[in-house]
Tab-separated table of C-alpha atoms in Angstrom:
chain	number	residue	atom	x	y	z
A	29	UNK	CA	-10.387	-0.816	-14.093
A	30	UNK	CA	-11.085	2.398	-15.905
A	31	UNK	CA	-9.086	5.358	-15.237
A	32	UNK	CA	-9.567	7.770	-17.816
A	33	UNK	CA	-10.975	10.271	-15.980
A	34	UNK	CA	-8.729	9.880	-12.746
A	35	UNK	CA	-5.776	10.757	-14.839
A	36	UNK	CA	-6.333	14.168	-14.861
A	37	UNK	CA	-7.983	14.736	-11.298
A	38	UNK	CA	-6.563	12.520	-8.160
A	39	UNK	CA	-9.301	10.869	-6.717
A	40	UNK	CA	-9.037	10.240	-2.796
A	41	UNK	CA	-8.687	7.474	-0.984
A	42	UNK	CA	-8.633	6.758	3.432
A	43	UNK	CA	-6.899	4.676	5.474
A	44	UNK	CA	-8.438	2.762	7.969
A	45	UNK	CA	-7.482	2.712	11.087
A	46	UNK	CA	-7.358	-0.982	13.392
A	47	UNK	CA	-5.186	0.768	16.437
A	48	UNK	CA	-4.832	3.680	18.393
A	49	UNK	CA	-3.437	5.035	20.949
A	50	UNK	CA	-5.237	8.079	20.253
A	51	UNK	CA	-5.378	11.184	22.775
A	52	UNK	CA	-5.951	10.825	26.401
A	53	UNK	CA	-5.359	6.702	25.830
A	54	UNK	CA	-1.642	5.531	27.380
A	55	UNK	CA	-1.416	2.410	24.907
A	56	UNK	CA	-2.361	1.236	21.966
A	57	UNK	CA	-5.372	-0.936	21.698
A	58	UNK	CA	-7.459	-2.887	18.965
A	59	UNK	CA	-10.461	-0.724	17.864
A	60	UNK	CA	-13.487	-2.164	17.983
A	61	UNK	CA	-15.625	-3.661	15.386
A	62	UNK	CA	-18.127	-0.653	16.203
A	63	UNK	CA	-15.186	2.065	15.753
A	64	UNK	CA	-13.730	0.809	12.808
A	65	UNK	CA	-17.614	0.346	10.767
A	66	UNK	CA	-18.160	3.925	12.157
A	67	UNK	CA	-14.859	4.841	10.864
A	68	UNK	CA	-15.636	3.398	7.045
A	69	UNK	CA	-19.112	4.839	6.842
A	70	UNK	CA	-17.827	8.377	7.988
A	71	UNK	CA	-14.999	7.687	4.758
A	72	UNK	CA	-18.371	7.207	2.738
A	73	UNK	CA	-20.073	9.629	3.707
A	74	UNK	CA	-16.936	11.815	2.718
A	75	UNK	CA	-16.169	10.794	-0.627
A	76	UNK	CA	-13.456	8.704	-0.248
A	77	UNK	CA	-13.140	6.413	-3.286
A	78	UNK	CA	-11.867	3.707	-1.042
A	79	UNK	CA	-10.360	2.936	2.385
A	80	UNK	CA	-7.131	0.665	2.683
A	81	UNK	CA	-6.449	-1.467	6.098
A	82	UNK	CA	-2.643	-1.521	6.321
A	83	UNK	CA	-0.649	-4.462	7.996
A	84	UNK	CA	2.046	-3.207	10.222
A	85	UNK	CA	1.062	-3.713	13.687
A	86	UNK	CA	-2.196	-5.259	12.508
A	87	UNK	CA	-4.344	-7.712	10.355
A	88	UNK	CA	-4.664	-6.091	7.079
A	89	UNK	CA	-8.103	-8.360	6.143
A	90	UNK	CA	-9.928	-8.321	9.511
A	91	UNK	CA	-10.999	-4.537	9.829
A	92	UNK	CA	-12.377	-4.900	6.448
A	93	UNK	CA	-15.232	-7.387	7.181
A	94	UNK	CA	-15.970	-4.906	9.758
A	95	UNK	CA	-15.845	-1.855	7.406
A	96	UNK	CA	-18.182	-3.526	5.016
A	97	UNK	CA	-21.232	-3.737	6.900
A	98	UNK	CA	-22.547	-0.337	7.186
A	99	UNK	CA	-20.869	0.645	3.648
A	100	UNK	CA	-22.333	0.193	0.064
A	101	UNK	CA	-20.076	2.193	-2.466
A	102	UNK	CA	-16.231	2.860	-0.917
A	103	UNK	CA	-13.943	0.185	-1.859
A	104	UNK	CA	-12.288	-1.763	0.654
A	105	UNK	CA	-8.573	-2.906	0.196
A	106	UNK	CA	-5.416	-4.114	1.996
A	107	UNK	CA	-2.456	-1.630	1.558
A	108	UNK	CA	-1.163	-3.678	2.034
A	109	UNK	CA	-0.790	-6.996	2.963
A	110	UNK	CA	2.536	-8.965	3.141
A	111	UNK	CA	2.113	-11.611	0.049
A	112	UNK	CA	5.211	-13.726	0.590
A	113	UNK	CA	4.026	-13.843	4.637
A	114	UNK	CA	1.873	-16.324	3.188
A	115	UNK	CA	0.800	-19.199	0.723
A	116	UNK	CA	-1.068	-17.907	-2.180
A	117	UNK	CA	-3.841	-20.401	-1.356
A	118	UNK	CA	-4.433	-18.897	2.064
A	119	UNK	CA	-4.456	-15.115	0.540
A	120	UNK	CA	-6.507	-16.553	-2.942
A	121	UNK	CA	-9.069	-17.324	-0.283
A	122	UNK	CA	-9.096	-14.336	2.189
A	123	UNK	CA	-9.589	-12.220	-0.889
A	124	UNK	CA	-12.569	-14.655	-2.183
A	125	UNK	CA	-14.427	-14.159	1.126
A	126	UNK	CA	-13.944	-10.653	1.451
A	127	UNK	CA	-15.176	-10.262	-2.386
A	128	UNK	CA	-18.052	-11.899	-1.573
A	129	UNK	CA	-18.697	-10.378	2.097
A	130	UNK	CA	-17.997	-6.509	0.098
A	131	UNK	CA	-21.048	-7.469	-2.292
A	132	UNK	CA	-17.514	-7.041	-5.319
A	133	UNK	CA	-15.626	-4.131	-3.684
A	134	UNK	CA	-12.484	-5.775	-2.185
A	135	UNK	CA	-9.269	-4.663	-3.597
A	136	UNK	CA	-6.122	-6.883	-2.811
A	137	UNK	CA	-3.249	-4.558	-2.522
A	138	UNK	CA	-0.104	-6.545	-2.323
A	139	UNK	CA	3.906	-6.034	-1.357
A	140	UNK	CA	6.725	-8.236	-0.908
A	141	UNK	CA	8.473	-6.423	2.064
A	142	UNK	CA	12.243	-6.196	2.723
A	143	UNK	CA	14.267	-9.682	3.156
A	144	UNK	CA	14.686	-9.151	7.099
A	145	UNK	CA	10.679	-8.861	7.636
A	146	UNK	CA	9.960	-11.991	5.654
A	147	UNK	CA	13.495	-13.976	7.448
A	148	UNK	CA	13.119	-12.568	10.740
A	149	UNK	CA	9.590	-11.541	11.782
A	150	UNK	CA	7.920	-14.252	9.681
A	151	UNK	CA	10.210	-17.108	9.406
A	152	UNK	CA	9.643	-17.257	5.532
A	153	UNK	CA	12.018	-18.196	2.706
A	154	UNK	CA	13.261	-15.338	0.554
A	155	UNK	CA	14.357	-15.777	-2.988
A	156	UNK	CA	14.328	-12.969	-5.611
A	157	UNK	CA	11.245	-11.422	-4.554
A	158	UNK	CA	10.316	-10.008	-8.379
A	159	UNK	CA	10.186	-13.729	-9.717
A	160	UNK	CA	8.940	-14.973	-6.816
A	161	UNK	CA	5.958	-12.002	-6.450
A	162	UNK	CA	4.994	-12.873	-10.213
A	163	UNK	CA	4.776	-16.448	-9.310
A	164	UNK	CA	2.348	-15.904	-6.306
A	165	UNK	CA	0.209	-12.990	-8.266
A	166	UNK	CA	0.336	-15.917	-11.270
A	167	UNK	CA	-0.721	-18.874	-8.592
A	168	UNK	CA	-3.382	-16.992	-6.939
A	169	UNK	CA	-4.993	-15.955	-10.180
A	170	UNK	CA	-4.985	-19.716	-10.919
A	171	UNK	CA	-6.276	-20.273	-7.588
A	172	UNK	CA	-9.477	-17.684	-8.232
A	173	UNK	CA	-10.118	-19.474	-12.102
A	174	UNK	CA	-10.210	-23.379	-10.749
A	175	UNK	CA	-12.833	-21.548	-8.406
A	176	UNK	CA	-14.514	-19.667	-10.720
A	177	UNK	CA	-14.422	-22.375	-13.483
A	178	UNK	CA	-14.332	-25.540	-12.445
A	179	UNK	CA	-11.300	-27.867	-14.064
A	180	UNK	CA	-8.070	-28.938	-12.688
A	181	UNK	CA	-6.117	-26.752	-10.036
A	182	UNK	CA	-2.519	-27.568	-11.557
A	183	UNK	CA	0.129	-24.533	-10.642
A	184	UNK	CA	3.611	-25.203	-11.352
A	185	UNK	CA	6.176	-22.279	-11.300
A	186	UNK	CA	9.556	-21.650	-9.750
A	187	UNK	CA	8.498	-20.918	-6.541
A	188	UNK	CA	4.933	-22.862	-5.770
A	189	UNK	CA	3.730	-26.392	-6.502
A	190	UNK	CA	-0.540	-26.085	-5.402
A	191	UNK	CA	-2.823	-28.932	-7.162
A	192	UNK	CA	-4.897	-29.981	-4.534
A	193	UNK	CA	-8.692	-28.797	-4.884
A	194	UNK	CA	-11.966	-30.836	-4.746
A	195	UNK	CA	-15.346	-30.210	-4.502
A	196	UNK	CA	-15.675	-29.683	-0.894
A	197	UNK	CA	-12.721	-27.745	-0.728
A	198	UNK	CA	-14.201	-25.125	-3.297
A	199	UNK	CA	-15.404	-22.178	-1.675
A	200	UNK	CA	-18.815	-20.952	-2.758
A	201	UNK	CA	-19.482	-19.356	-5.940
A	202	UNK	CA	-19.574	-15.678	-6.220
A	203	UNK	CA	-21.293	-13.491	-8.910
A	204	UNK	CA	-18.733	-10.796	-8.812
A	205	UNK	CA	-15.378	-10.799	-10.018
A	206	UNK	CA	-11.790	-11.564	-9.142
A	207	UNK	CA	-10.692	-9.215	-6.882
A	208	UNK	CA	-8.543	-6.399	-8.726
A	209	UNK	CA	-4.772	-6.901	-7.474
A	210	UNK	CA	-2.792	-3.797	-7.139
A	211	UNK	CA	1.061	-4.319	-6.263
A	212	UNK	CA	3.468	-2.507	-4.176
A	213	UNK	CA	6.803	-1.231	-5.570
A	214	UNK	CA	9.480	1.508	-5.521
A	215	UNK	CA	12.028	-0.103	-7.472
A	216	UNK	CA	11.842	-0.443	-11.498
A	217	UNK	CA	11.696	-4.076	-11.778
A	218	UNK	CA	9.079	-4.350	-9.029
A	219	UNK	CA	7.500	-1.637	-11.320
A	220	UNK	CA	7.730	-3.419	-14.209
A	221	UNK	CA	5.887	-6.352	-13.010
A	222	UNK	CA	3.252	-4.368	-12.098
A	223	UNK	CA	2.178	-3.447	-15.524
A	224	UNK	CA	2.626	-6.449	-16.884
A	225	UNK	CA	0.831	-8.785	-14.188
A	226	UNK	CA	-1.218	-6.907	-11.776
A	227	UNK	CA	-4.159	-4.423	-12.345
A	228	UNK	CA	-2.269	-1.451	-10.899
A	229	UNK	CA	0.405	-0.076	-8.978
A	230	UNK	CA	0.670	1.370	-5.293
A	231	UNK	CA	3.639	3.874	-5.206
A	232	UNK	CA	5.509	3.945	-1.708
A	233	UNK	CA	4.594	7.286	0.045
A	234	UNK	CA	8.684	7.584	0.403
A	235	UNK	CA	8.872	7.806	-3.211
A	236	UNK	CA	5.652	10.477	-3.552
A	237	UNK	CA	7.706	13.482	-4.390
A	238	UNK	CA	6.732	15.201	-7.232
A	239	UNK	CA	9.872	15.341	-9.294
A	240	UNK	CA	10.411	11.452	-8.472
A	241	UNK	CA	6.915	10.611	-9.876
A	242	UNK	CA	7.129	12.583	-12.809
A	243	UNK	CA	10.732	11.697	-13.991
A	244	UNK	CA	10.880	8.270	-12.514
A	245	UNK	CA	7.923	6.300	-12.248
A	246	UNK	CA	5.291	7.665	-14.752
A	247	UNK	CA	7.521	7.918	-17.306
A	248	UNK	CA	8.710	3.898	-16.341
A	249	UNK	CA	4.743	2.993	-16.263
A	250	UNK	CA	3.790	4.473	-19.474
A	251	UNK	CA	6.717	2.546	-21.053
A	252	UNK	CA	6.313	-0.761	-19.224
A	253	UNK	CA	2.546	-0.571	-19.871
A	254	UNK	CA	3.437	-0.237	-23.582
A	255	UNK	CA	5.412	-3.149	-23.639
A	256	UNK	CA	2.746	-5.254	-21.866
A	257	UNK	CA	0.732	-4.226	-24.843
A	258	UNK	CA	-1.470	-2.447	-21.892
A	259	UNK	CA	-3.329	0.787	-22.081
A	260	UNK	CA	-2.987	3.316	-19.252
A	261	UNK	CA	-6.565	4.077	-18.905
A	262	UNK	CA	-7.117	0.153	-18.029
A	263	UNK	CA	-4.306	0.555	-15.533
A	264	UNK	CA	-4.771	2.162	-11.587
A	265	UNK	CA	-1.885	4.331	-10.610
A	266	UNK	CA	-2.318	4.760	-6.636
A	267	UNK	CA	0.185	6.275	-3.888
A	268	UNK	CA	0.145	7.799	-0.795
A	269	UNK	CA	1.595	10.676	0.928
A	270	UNK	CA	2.691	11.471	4.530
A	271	UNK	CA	0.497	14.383	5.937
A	272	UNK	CA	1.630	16.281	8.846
A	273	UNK	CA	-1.161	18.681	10.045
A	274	UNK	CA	-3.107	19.378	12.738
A	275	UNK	CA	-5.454	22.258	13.647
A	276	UNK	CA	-3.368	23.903	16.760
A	277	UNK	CA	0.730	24.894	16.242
A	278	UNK	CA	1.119	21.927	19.114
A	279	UNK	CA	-0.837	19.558	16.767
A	280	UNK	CA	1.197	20.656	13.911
A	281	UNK	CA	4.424	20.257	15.129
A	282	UNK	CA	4.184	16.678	16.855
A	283	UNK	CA	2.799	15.413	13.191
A	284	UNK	CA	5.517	17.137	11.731
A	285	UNK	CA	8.034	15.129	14.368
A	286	UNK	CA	6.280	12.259	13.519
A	287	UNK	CA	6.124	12.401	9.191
A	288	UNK	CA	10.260	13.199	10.414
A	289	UNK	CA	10.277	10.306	11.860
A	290	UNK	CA	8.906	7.894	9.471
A	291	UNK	CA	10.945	9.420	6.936
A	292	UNK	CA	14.144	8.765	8.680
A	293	UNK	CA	12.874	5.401	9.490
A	294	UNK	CA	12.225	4.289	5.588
A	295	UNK	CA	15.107	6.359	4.579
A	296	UNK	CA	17.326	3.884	6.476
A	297	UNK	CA	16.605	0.965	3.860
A	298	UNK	CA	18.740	0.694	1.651
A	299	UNK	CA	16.429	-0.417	-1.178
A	300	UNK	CA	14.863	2.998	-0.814
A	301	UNK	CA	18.227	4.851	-1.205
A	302	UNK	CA	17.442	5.898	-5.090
A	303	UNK	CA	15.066	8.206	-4.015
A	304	UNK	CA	17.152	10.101	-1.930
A	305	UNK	CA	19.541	9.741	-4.394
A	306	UNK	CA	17.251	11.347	-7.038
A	307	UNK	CA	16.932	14.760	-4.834
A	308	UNK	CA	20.905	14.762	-3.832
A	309	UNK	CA	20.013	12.961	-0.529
A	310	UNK	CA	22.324	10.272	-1.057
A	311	UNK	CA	24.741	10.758	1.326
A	312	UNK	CA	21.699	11.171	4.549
A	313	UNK	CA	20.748	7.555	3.273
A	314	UNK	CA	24.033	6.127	4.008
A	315	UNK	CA	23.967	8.254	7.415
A	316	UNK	CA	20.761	6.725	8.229
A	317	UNK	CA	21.473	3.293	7.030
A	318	UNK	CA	24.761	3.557	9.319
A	319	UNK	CA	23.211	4.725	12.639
A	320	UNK	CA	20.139	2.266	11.882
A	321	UNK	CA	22.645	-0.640	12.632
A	322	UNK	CA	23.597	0.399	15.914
A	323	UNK	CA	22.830	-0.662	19.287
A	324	UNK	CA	22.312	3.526	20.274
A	325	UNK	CA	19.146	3.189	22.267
A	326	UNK	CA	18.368	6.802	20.815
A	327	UNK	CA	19.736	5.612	17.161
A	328	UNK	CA	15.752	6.805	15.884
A	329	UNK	CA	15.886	10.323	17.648
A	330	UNK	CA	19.600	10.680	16.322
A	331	UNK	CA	18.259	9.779	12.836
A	332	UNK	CA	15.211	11.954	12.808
A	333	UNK	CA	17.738	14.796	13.820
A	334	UNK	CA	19.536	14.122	10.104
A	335	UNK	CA	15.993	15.113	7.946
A	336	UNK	CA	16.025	18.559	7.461
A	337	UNK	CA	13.023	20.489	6.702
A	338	UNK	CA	13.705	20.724	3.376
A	339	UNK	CA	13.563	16.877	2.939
A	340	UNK	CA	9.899	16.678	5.293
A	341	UNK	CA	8.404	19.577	2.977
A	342	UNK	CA	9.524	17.488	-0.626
A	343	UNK	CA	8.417	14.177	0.794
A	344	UNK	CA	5.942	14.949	2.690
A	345	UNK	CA	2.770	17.353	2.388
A	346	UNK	CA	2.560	19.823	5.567
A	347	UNK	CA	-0.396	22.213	5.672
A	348	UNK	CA	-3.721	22.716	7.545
A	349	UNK	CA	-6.385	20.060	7.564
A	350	UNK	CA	-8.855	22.262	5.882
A	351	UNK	CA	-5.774	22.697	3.168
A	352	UNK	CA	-5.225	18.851	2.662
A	353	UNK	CA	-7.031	17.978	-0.563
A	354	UNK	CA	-6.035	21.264	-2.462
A	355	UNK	CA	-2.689	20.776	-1.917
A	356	UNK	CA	-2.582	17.358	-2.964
A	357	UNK	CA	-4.440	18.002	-6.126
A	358	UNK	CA	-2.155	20.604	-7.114
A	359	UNK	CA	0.881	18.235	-6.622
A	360	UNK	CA	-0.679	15.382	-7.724
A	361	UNK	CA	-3.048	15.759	-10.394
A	362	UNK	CA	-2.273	14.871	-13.618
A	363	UNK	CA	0.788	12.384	-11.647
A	364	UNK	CA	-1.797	9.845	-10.029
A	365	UNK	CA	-5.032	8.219	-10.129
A	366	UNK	CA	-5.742	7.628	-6.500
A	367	UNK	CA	-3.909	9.275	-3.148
A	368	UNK	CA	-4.053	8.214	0.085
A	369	UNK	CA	-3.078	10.958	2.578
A	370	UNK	CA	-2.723	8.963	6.012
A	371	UNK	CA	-1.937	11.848	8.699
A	372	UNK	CA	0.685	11.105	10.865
A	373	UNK	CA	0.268	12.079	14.982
């Protein structure tokens, strides 16, 4: 994964859409296969280095298959998809089939979410998710080599026991490579893994201030990288950044409610809370954190009241949509590899 040149002009990437509730619609629906392939090849047809399929409110591998067929050159990746929501087996082989179906341009972006997601939503065990992450990166790498191969499946680690795999369980050979696996973190631990066992690292678009990349988390890749006994030009350093625009003042201001919004929403977790921390925010973290944990039906209103406008402008990237890829060059380049700039309505 070659980077050279990307270190010293951002490259752009999409995000792909799989619901909307879009104008004139009252709720949100699936998009259709249709939508979603038009959606990629327009990202094509712009540029875009690659499109990622998020998994919030939807499958982060489905939309993909879609967005490959009428696309030749954008990669396709999940950004990302929940790993410990699932066995590395089941993930090893998503990824496999996806390879194949994106003729080599799948990208598996992974994160390990927050202890309450992986409790409460998907009834998964939680451990210490940095051990536990490089076990499952470790296992599903495994996974991909028995395939690739041939020779005994045999992964034993801390966290997974796989060694079942025969012949007709093998899924069919493929003549492109493993998948490149990029991992989510904010933390430096999280961070750390990420040069030392994945192929890059997806920054959290709550942590995509300028100041906080270029104090904190370049300076923690180049030295964990160096470590690793990795060099930064094999290495992919992604993030993304919340865009308000819109083309009318209306437009502008309800994205501007909404980047408010998320940003009172992520600055509520308390694993985030060294970023705020980093611009003086500390004390709005434990204010959000607080009225998070109440029952105050209009708790997210109340906490989207707290972020000033000085904390949307550092965080997030407000300007025109004609004014969008300028301004995130000039704060970016040099910083990152790859942006995503998702625009929030």
């Amino acid at each position: 994964m070659d980077t050279e040149e990307s270190q010293h002009m951002v490259q752009f990437e999409a995000t792909l859409e799989a619901a909307t509730n879009g104008a004139g619609e009252s709720a949100l629906r699936y998009l259709s296969t249709r939508e979603i392939r038009d959606q990629a090849s327009a990202q094509e047809a712009n540029g875009y280095a690659a499109t990622y399929s998020a998994e919030v409110n939807s499958d982060a591998f489905l939309p993909l298959v879609a967005a490959a067929e009428d696309t030749s050159t954008i990669e396709l990746g999940t950004g990302i998809a929940i790993a410990f929501a699932r066995s590395p087996m089941t993930l090893a082989l998503r990824a496999h089939h996806l390879q194949a179906i994106s003729g080599g341009r799948f990208v598996l972006g992974l994160g390990s979410q927050i202890k309450p997601h992986i409790t409460r939503r998907y009834s998964m065990p939680w451990t210490k998710p940095v051990a536990q992450m490089e076990s499952f990166i470790e296992a599903t790498r495994a996974i991909w080599a028995c395939w690739r191969e041939g020779g005994v499946l045999d992964v034993r680690n801390d966290h997974y026991t796989i060694n079942l795999m025969n012949s007709e369980l093998t899924p069919p050979a493929i003549s492109h490579p493993d998948p490149p696996v990029l991992l989510a973190a904010v933390g430096p631990a999280m961070t750390r893994l990420a040069c030392r066992a994945a192929d890059g690292l997806i920054t959290h678009p709550f942590a995509a201030s300028a100041s906080y990349l270029r104090e904190h988390t370049v300076p923690l890749v180049e030295r964990s990288l160096e470590e690793a006994g990795r060099e930064r030009n094999a290495f992919r350093l992604s993030g993304a950044v919340l865009v308000a625009t819109g083309a009318t003042d209306e437009e502008m201001a309800n994205s501007i409610r909404a980047v408010r919004r998320r940003i009172a929403f992520y600055g509520s977790t308390p694993a985030y809370l060294s970023v705020l921390e980093h611009h003086g925010w500390g004390r709005l973290g434990e204010q959000l954190h607080s009225l998070s944990r109440t029952t105050d039906p209009a708790r997210w209103e109340r906490m989207a009241e707290l972020v000033d406008d000085e904390v949307v402008e550092t965080i997030g990237l407000i300007c025109r949509p004609d004014e969008i890829r300028q301004r995130a060059a000039e704060r970016y380049d040099g910083l990152l590899d790859r942006l995503q700039t998702p625009v929030l309505t």
